[in-house]
Amino acid sequence: MPLSVSLSIEGDTTVIELAGELDAKTAPEFHQTIEKAAGHGTGTVEIRMAGVGYMASAGLRSLVFAQQKVADHVTIKVVGAIEPVSRTIRTAGLDRSIVLSDE
Amino acid sequence: MSEAQSEQVLRVDAYPTHEVGGYRVRAGKPFPFGANVVPGGVSFSVFSDQATSMTLVIFKRGEPEPMAELEFPEEFRTGSVFAMTVFGLDHENIEYGYRADGPYDPVTGHRFDARQVLSDPYARLIAGRDVWGVEPDRSRGYQYRSRVCLQDFDWGDDTPLRLPAEDLVVYETHVRGFTRHPSSQVTAPGTFAGLREKIPYLKELGINCIELLPVFEFDESDNMRSNPETGEHLFDYWGYNTVSFFAPKAGYAATGRYGMQGDEFRTLIKDLHAAGIEVILDVVFNHTAEGNEQGPTISFKGLDNATYYMLTPEGYYFNFSGTGNTVNCNHPVVRNFVLDCLRHWVADYHIDGFRFDLAAILGRALDGTPLPNPPLLELLAYDPVLRHTKLIAEAWDAGGLYEVGNFPAYGRWAEWNGKYRDTVRSFLKGDPGVTGELATRIAGSPDLYSSRGTSASVNFLTAHDGFTLADLVSYNDKHNEANGEGNNDGANDNNSWNCGAEGPTDDPEVNRLRLRQMKNALAILFTSQGIPMLLAGDEVARTQQGNNNTYCQDNELSWFDWSQVDDNAELLRFTREMIAFRGHHRELRSTSHPTGQVRESLGLPDISWHGERAWQPDWSAESRLLAVARCGTGDDDVVYVAMNSHWEPHDLELPALPHGRSWHLFADTGAEAPHDIRTPGGEPELENAGKYLIGPRSVVILVGRTPDPEL
């Protein structure tokens, strides 16, 4: 399933909404969106992942990439990830630097 | 069309020229070796001098059987290098290996077997042991699977720290053992990520260099022994048995199952650097996990046995490492392999230095004889990429070559100073006849390193190999029964003393003495010239219950028990303040050996020796008391360290100080906490200016400075 990525700004938050599968084929598009989001200078980058049904290691790399790309004071929030996806993030230890949230 | 796409279109090498096994391919680039992502594909390059043919074997990730076997066309061979670019591969989801065909004739050194799939010696990632301790499926033909790795980590502005060697305080630890204990309270225990969570602890302790036991991919399950008492399976816990030299151990990463161990390790290094802490890797080039004739064929054995290993004229393996085989380090091809490997860790992982296990082997010729001018050691010393890294030798090997003080240094190499360890341990015990050599060791071992300066000497009292500090003062003998080798493994010559009872005791006198002995050891270590190295956990009295060889113990014998941070807060505080004290006193870190020359600024020699009477050291065999005063070049403080390993107290006459200075008390291990140690700069002035009573088996540290009216 292809990935759809949308980018918007809501106040001090840059919102990236993902739907589909985040894998080696689709991750580059996500990378490009993250670069754009990093340039917006908001305090939070919120990645809405409720529509992501599958995340390969490439997806995890994308989140690491996001974490590296934004400034130190910017919070990265992953919102609404389904259990297998959020488990992957937690196991990778990324939940310490990325805020995992249900809503 | 994006800019990136148009660039791809313009590249001639982005197009296939051949088809092999249904895959579009073209001749690859012989260099660099390994698997490298190139436009449209992956370039595979592997060396074998005697192979008659080579086949690239590709697996879909995790599948037992290959999805493709692509034989290298003859025209893809340059010299003895087989190189091929394969197009259209999903590099994240494949594993690969090689089948090398050629002669099987062990007498001439050749052990080719095309039935075996071999790991790429240059593989940047290995799959197959992704999660620590998971029992592998041994029925699989190919256990250690090479993987393609993107090298796209964003280092930001990180660069190696280049701390002056003399300023280092090294902390030796094991990635897993540091946070595996449940008390560590980290998110991912036993991993790079877990260690990263403990950076604040390391920073507060004051160390500025962490030395990691092997992190190159090894197989923790290759130990077949069990604990004879519990039946519990034993591991290859330390990991001195490398499977793959370019790949970080997946089982040390919370993300190993996603193939992200490289990124997780890099993130750790980046954060350590940000905290001012360098990273040194303990590297093992003397042998590999392939063992001898009986051992498994993993990589080198099947690719080019005669090149990579030292072989007897009959084709058997020389064993200078004590572990089955010996890498043929001074073969020109292998030299380059070692160099490439170290460059990789410096360039792609920002590693600050290396400690070479059994490094004396690196100085042996192809037939095993020691070389007067070993080309590999010279090569590493002058390499442009390694230029500012620390190179530290364990300057002996299991074949009897002992080069402490004689290791070919080329102005670069430092050494683990085993003589420092033995002398200070012996003194602490109270052995007679040691004070003379103690003086030499704490002054930076000028007898060994006269031309190299004090930072050639890495001073240590304990390391992973041997007793911990707590066990050094709690056991007369090793207790290695849990290793399943009948207590025959591990060193017998430990210079340890149990302080009156073997092992744990309720006797408060014995426990008090042990604590004091540990403080004595730390006080001597951190006031000695040379680079101090602390074994992780010694600052909180970590015990291995008398086991001095826990190479196979993946359990509480080896793990850092974080509850001891509270339980042994007194020793932790003492260690912190000692490390801070070293940082405050440049004279302790001087790179040149002291000469006794008088410093004009203070009218005192750079070093002076004292006994019960000032200026009168007692070098006799029965003397167990030695005091040393150090004086720096500028307006530095004078530091006086009195070491008494005698069981009686002694009245010390203190040397007089010039220019309105007076003696201030920094540490007295004979005093009860909190008076055992002060914060550097906050030392109270001695009331009785000329004298000090040093207690039995105690170390006293004084600072000669002008009084602070605030104190």
CSV table of C-alpha atoms in Angstrom, one decimal, chain B residues 218-510:
chain,number,residue,atom,x,y,z
B,218,PHE,CA,30.5,-12.0,18.1
B,219,ASP,CA,28.4,-15.0,18.9
B,220,GLU,CA,27.5,-15.1,22.6
B,221,SER,CA,26.1,-18.6,22.1
B,222,ASP,CA,29.4,-20.2,20.9
B,223,ASN,CA,30.3,-21.3,24.4
B,224,MET,CA,29.1,-24.9,24.9
B,225,ARG,CA,29.8,-25.2,28.6
B,226,SER,CA,27.4,-25.1,31.5
B,227,ASN,CA,27.6,-24.1,35.1
B,228,PRO,CA,28.4,-27.5,36.8
B,229,GLU,CA,26.4,-26.6,39.9
B,230,THR,CA,23.3,-25.0,38.4
B,231,GLY,CA,23.3,-26.6,34.9
B,232,GLU,CA,22.8,-23.0,33.5
B,233,HIS,CA,24.1,-22.5,30.0
B,234,LEU,CA,27.2,-20.3,29.9
B,235,PHE,CA,27.7,-17.6,27.3
B,236,ASP,CA,30.6,-16.1,25.5
B,237,TYR,CA,29.9,-13.0,27.5
B,238,TRP,CA,33.0,-10.8,27.0
B,239,GLY,CA,33.0,-11.3,23.3
B,240,TYR,CA,36.7,-11.7,22.6
B,241,ASN,CA,35.8,-14.0,19.7
B,242,THR,CA,35.1,-11.8,16.7
B,243,VAL,CA,32.8,-13.1,14.0
B,244,SER,CA,32.8,-9.9,11.9
B,245,PHE,CA,35.2,-6.9,12.3
B,246,PHE,CA,33.2,-4.1,10.7
B,247,ALA,CA,29.8,-4.9,12.2
B,248,PRO,CA,28.6,-3.6,15.6
B,249,LYS,CA,27.1,-6.3,17.7
B,250,ALA,CA,23.4,-6.5,17.0
B,251,GLY,CA,22.6,-8.1,20.3
B,252,TYR,CA,23.9,-5.0,22.0
B,253,ALA,CA,21.2,-2.8,20.4
B,254,ALA,CA,17.6,-2.5,21.3
B,255,THR,CA,17.1,-2.0,17.6
B,256,GLY,CA,19.2,-5.0,16.5
B,257,ARG,CA,16.2,-6.8,15.3
B,258,TYR,CA,15.5,-3.9,12.9
B,259,GLY,CA,19.1,-3.8,11.7
B,260,MET,CA,19.7,-0.4,13.3
B,261,GLN,CA,22.5,-1.3,15.6
B,262,GLY,CA,24.9,0.9,13.8
B,263,ASP,CA,22.7,4.0,14.3
B,264,GLU,CA,22.0,3.2,17.9
B,265,PHE,CA,25.7,2.9,18.6
B,266,ARG,CA,26.4,6.1,16.7
B,267,THR,CA,23.8,7.9,18.7
B,268,LEU,CA,25.5,6.7,21.9
B,269,ILE,CA,28.9,7.9,20.7
B,270,LYS,CA,27.5,11.2,19.6
B,271,ASP,CA,25.9,11.8,23.1
B,272,LEU,CA,29.0,10.6,24.9
B,273,HIS,CA,31.0,13.2,22.9
B,274,ALA,CA,28.5,15.9,23.8
B,275,ALA,CA,29.1,15.0,27.4
B,276,GLY,CA,32.8,15.3,26.9
B,277,ILE,CA,33.5,11.6,27.0
B,278,GLU,CA,35.7,9.8,24.5
B,279,VAL,CA,35.1,6.3,23.3
B,280,ILE,CA,37.8,3.7,23.0
B,281,LEU,CA,37.1,0.2,21.6
B,282,ASP,CA,38.8,-2.9,22.8
B,283,VAL,CA,39.6,-4.6,19.5
B,284,VAL,CA,40.7,-8.2,19.0
B,285,PHE,CA,42.8,-8.7,15.9
B,286,ASN,CA,44.9,-11.5,17.2
B,287,HIS,CA,42.4,-14.3,16.5
B,288,THR,CA,38.9,-14.9,15.2
B,289,ALA,CA,35.9,-17.0,16.1
B,290,GLU,CA,36.9,-19.6,13.4
B,291,GLY,CA,39.2,-21.4,15.8
B,292,ASN,CA,41.5,-24.1,14.6
B,293,GLU,CA,41.0,-27.2,12.4
B,294,GLN,CA,38.0,-28.2,14.4
B,295,GLY,CA,36.4,-24.7,14.4
B,296,PRO,CA,33.6,-23.4,12.2
B,297,THR,CA,34.1,-21.9,8.8
B,298,ILE,CA,32.6,-18.4,8.9
B,299,SER,CA,34.6,-16.2,6.5
B,300,PHE,CA,38.4,-16.0,6.3
B,301,LYS,CA,38.8,-19.8,6.4
B,302,GLY,CA,36.8,-20.3,3.3
B,303,LEU,CA,37.8,-17.2,1.4
B,304,ASP,CA,41.6,-17.3,1.9
B,305,ASN,CA,42.8,-19.4,4.8
B,306,ALA,CA,46.4,-19.2,3.8
B,307,THR,CA,46.5,-15.5,3.7
B,308,TYR,CA,44.5,-14.6,6.9
B,309,TYR,CA,46.0,-17.1,9.3
B,310,MET,CA,49.4,-18.1,10.5
B,311,LEU,CA,49.9,-21.7,9.6
B,312,THR,CA,52.5,-24.3,10.5
B,313,PRO,CA,54.4,-25.9,7.6
B,314,GLU,CA,52.0,-28.8,7.9
B,315,GLY,CA,49.0,-26.5,7.5
B,316,TYR,CA,47.9,-26.4,11.2
B,317,TYR,CA,47.0,-23.2,13.0
B,318,PHE,CA,49.6,-21.4,15.1
B,319,ASN,CA,48.0,-20.5,18.4
B,320,PHE,CA,49.7,-17.5,20.0
B,321,SER,CA,46.4,-16.2,21.2
B,322,GLY,CA,45.5,-19.3,23.3
B,323,THR,CA,42.2,-19.5,21.5
B,324,GLY,CA,42.9,-21.7,18.5
B,325,ASN,CA,44.2,-19.6,15.7
B,326,THR,CA,46.3,-16.5,15.1
B,327,VAL,CA,45.5,-13.9,12.6
B,328,ASN,CA,48.4,-13.3,10.1
B,329,CYS,CA,48.5,-9.6,10.9
B,330,ASN,CA,51.7,-8.8,9.1
B,331,HIS,CA,50.6,-10.3,5.8
B,332,PRO,CA,50.3,-7.2,3.5
B,333,VAL,CA,46.7,-8.0,2.7
B,334,VAL,CA,45.7,-8.6,6.3
B,335,ARG,CA,47.6,-5.4,7.4
B,336,ASN,CA,45.3,-3.5,5.0
B,337,PHE,CA,42.3,-5.3,6.4
B,338,VAL,CA,43.2,-4.2,10.0
B,339,LEU,CA,43.8,-0.7,8.7
B,340,ASP,CA,40.5,-0.5,6.8
B,341,CYS,CA,38.7,-1.8,9.8
B,342,LEU,CA,40.1,0.8,12.2
B,343,ARG,CA,39.6,3.6,9.6
B,344,HIS,CA,36.0,2.5,9.3
B,345,TRP,CA,35.4,2.8,13.1
B,346,VAL,CA,37.0,6.2,13.2
B,347,ALA,CA,35.4,7.6,10.0
B,348,ASP,CA,31.9,6.0,10.3
B,349,TYR,CA,31.6,5.8,14.1
B,350,HIS,CA,33.8,8.7,15.3
B,351,ILE,CA,35.7,6.3,17.6
B,352,ASP,CA,38.4,8.1,19.6
B,353,GLY,CA,40.9,5.2,20.1
B,354,PHE,CA,41.5,1.6,20.4
B,355,ARG,CA,42.9,-0.8,23.0
B,356,PHE,CA,44.4,-3.9,21.2
B,357,ASP,CA,43.9,-7.2,22.9
B,358,LEU,CA,47.1,-9.3,23.0
B,359,ALA,CA,48.7,-6.7,20.8
B,360,ALA,CA,52.2,-8.3,21.0
B,361,ILE,CA,50.8,-10.6,18.2
B,362,LEU,CA,50.6,-7.7,15.9
B,363,GLY,CA,54.4,-7.6,16.0
B,364,ARG,CA,54.9,-11.1,14.9
B,365,ALA,CA,56.1,-12.1,11.4
B,366,LEU,CA,54.2,-14.4,9.0
B,367,ASP,CA,55.9,-17.4,10.7
B,368,GLY,CA,55.2,-16.1,14.2
B,369,THR,CA,58.7,-14.8,15.1
B,370,PRO,CA,58.7,-11.3,16.7
B,371,LEU,CA,59.6,-8.5,14.2
B,372,PRO,CA,62.1,-5.8,15.1
B,373,ASN,CA,60.2,-3.2,13.1
B,374,PRO,CA,56.6,-4.5,12.7
B,375,PRO,CA,55.1,-2.8,9.6
B,376,LEU,CA,51.5,-3.1,10.9
B,377,LEU,CA,52.3,-1.1,14.1
B,378,GLU,CA,54.1,1.5,12.1
B,379,LEU,CA,51.3,1.7,9.6
B,380,LEU,CA,48.7,2.3,12.3
B,381,ALA,CA,50.9,4.8,14.1
B,382,TYR,CA,51.2,7.0,11.0
B,383,ASP,CA,47.9,6.5,9.2
B,384,PRO,CA,46.2,9.8,8.3
B,385,VAL,CA,42.7,8.7,9.4
B,386,LEU,CA,43.9,7.3,12.7
B,387,ARG,CA,46.3,10.1,13.2
B,388,HIS,CA,44.7,11.6,16.4
B,389,THR,CA,43.3,8.5,17.9
B,390,LYS,CA,44.6,6.8,21.0
B,391,LEU,CA,46.4,3.5,20.4
B,392,ILE,CA,46.8,1.3,23.5
B,393,ALA,CA,48.5,-2.0,23.5
B,394,GLU,CA,48.0,-5.0,25.7
B,395,ALA,CA,51.7,-5.6,25.2
B,396,TRP,CA,51.8,-9.3,25.7
B,397,ASP,CA,50.3,-12.4,24.1
B,398,ALA,CA,49.5,-16.0,25.1
B,399,GLY,CA,52.6,-17.2,23.2
B,400,GLY,CA,54.9,-15.8,25.8
B,401,LEU,CA,55.8,-12.5,24.1
B,402,TYR,CA,55.9,-9.9,26.9
B,403,GLU,CA,56.7,-6.4,25.7
B,404,VAL,CA,55.6,-4.1,28.4
B,405,GLY,CA,58.0,-1.2,28.1
B,406,ASN,CA,59.3,-2.5,24.8
B,407,PHE,CA,56.3,-2.3,22.6
B,408,PRO,CA,57.3,-0.7,19.2
B,409,ALA,CA,55.6,2.7,19.8
B,410,TYR,CA,56.5,4.9,16.9
B,411,GLY,CA,55.8,7.8,19.2
B,412,ARG,CA,52.2,6.9,19.4
B,413,TRP,CA,51.4,3.7,21.2
B,414,ALA,CA,50.6,3.5,24.9
B,415,GLU,CA,50.5,0.3,26.9
B,416,TRP,CA,48.5,-1.3,29.6
B,417,ASN,CA,51.1,-1.2,32.3
B,418,GLY,CA,50.8,-4.7,33.9
B,419,LYS,CA,53.9,-3.9,36.1
B,420,TYR,CA,52.0,-0.9,37.6
B,421,ARG,CA,49.1,-3.2,38.5
B,422,ASP,CA,51.4,-5.9,40.1
B,423,THR,CA,53.5,-3.4,42.0
B,424,VAL,CA,50.7,-1.4,43.5
B,425,ARG,CA,48.7,-4.5,44.4
B,426,SER,CA,51.8,-6.0,46.1
B,427,PHE,CA,52.3,-2.8,48.1
B,428,LEU,CA,48.7,-2.6,49.1
B,429,LYS,CA,48.9,-6.1,50.5
B,430,GLY,CA,51.8,-5.1,52.6
B,431,ASP,CA,54.5,-7.1,50.9
B,432,PRO,CA,58.1,-6.3,51.8
B,433,GLY,CA,60.6,-4.9,49.4
B,434,VAL,CA,58.2,-3.0,47.2
B,435,THR,CA,58.6,0.7,48.0
B,436,GLY,CA,61.4,1.3,45.5
B,437,GLU,CA,59.5,-0.1,42.6
B,438,LEU,CA,56.3,1.7,43.9
B,439,ALA,CA,58.1,5.0,43.5
B,440,THR,CA,59.0,4.2,39.9
B,441,ARG,CA,55.5,3.1,39.0
B,442,ILE,CA,53.7,6.1,40.5
B,443,ALA,CA,56.2,8.5,38.8
B,444,GLY,CA,55.0,7.2,35.4
B,445,SER,CA,57.3,4.2,35.1
B,446,PRO,CA,60.4,6.1,33.7
B,447,ASP,CA,62.3,2.8,33.6
B,448,LEU,CA,59.8,1.6,31.0
B,449,TYR,CA,58.8,4.7,29.1
B,450,SER,CA,61.8,7.1,29.5
B,451,SER,CA,61.6,8.2,25.8
B,452,ARG,CA,57.9,8.1,25.5
B,453,GLY,CA,56.6,10.2,28.5
B,454,THR,CA,54.2,9.3,31.2
B,455,SER,CA,51.1,9.0,29.0
B,456,ALA,CA,52.6,5.8,27.5
B,457,SER,CA,51.6,4.2,30.7
B,458,VAL,CA,48.0,3.2,31.2
B,459,ASN,CA,47.9,2.6,34.9
B,460,PHE,CA,45.3,0.2,36.2
B,461,LEU,CA,44.8,-2.0,39.3
B,462,THR,CA,41.8,-4.0,38.0
B,463,ALA,CA,40.3,-4.7,34.6
B,464,HIS,CA,37.7,-7.0,33.2
B,465,ASP,CA,40.3,-9.8,33.2
B,466,GLY,CA,40.9,-10.5,36.9
B,467,PHE,CA,39.5,-9.5,40.3
B,468,THR,CA,37.3,-6.4,40.7
B,469,LEU,CA,38.6,-4.0,43.3
B,470,ALA,CA,36.2,-5.3,45.9
B,471,ASP,CA,37.3,-8.8,45.3
B,472,LEU,CA,41.0,-7.9,45.3
B,473,VAL,CA,40.5,-7.0,49.0
B,474,SER,CA,38.1,-9.8,49.8
B,475,TYR,CA,39.7,-13.0,48.4
B,476,ASN,CA,43.1,-14.6,48.6
B,477,ASP,CA,42.2,-17.1,45.9
B,478,LYS,CA,40.1,-17.1,42.8
B,479,HIS,CA,36.8,-18.8,42.9
B,480,ASN,CA,35.9,-19.7,39.3
B,481,GLU,CA,33.9,-22.9,39.9
B,482,ALA,CA,30.9,-21.4,38.1
B,483,ASN,CA,32.9,-21.3,34.9
B,484,GLY,CA,32.8,-25.1,34.6
B,485,GLU,CA,36.5,-25.5,34.2
B,486,GLY,CA,37.3,-26.9,37.7
B,487,ASN,CA,38.7,-23.5,38.9
B,488,ASN,CA,41.6,-24.0,36.5
B,489,ASP,CA,40.9,-21.0,34.3
B,490,GLY,CA,41.8,-17.4,35.2
B,491,ALA,CA,45.0,-16.0,36.7
B,492,ASN,CA,46.5,-17.6,39.8
B,493,ASP,CA,48.9,-14.8,40.5
B,494,ASN,CA,46.6,-12.0,41.8
B,495,ASN,CA,48.5,-10.2,44.5
B,496,SER,CA,45.3,-10.1,46.4
B,497,TRP,CA,44.6,-10.1,50.1
B,498,ASN,CA,41.3,-10.9,51.8
B,499,CYS,CA,41.9,-8.7,54.9
B,500,GLY,CA,41.3,-11.5,57.3
B,501,ALA,CA,38.3,-13.5,55.9
B,502,GLU,CA,37.8,-15.2,52.6
B,503,GLY,CA,34.7,-13.7,50.9
B,504,PRO,CA,31.7,-11.9,52.4
B,505,THR,CA,31.8,-11.5,56.1
B,506,ASP,CA,29.8,-9.8,58.9
B,507,ASP,CA,33.0,-8.9,60.7
B,508,PRO,CA,32.8,-5.0,60.9
B,509,GLU,CA,36.6,-4.7,61.3
B,510,VAL,CA,37.3,-6.7,58.2
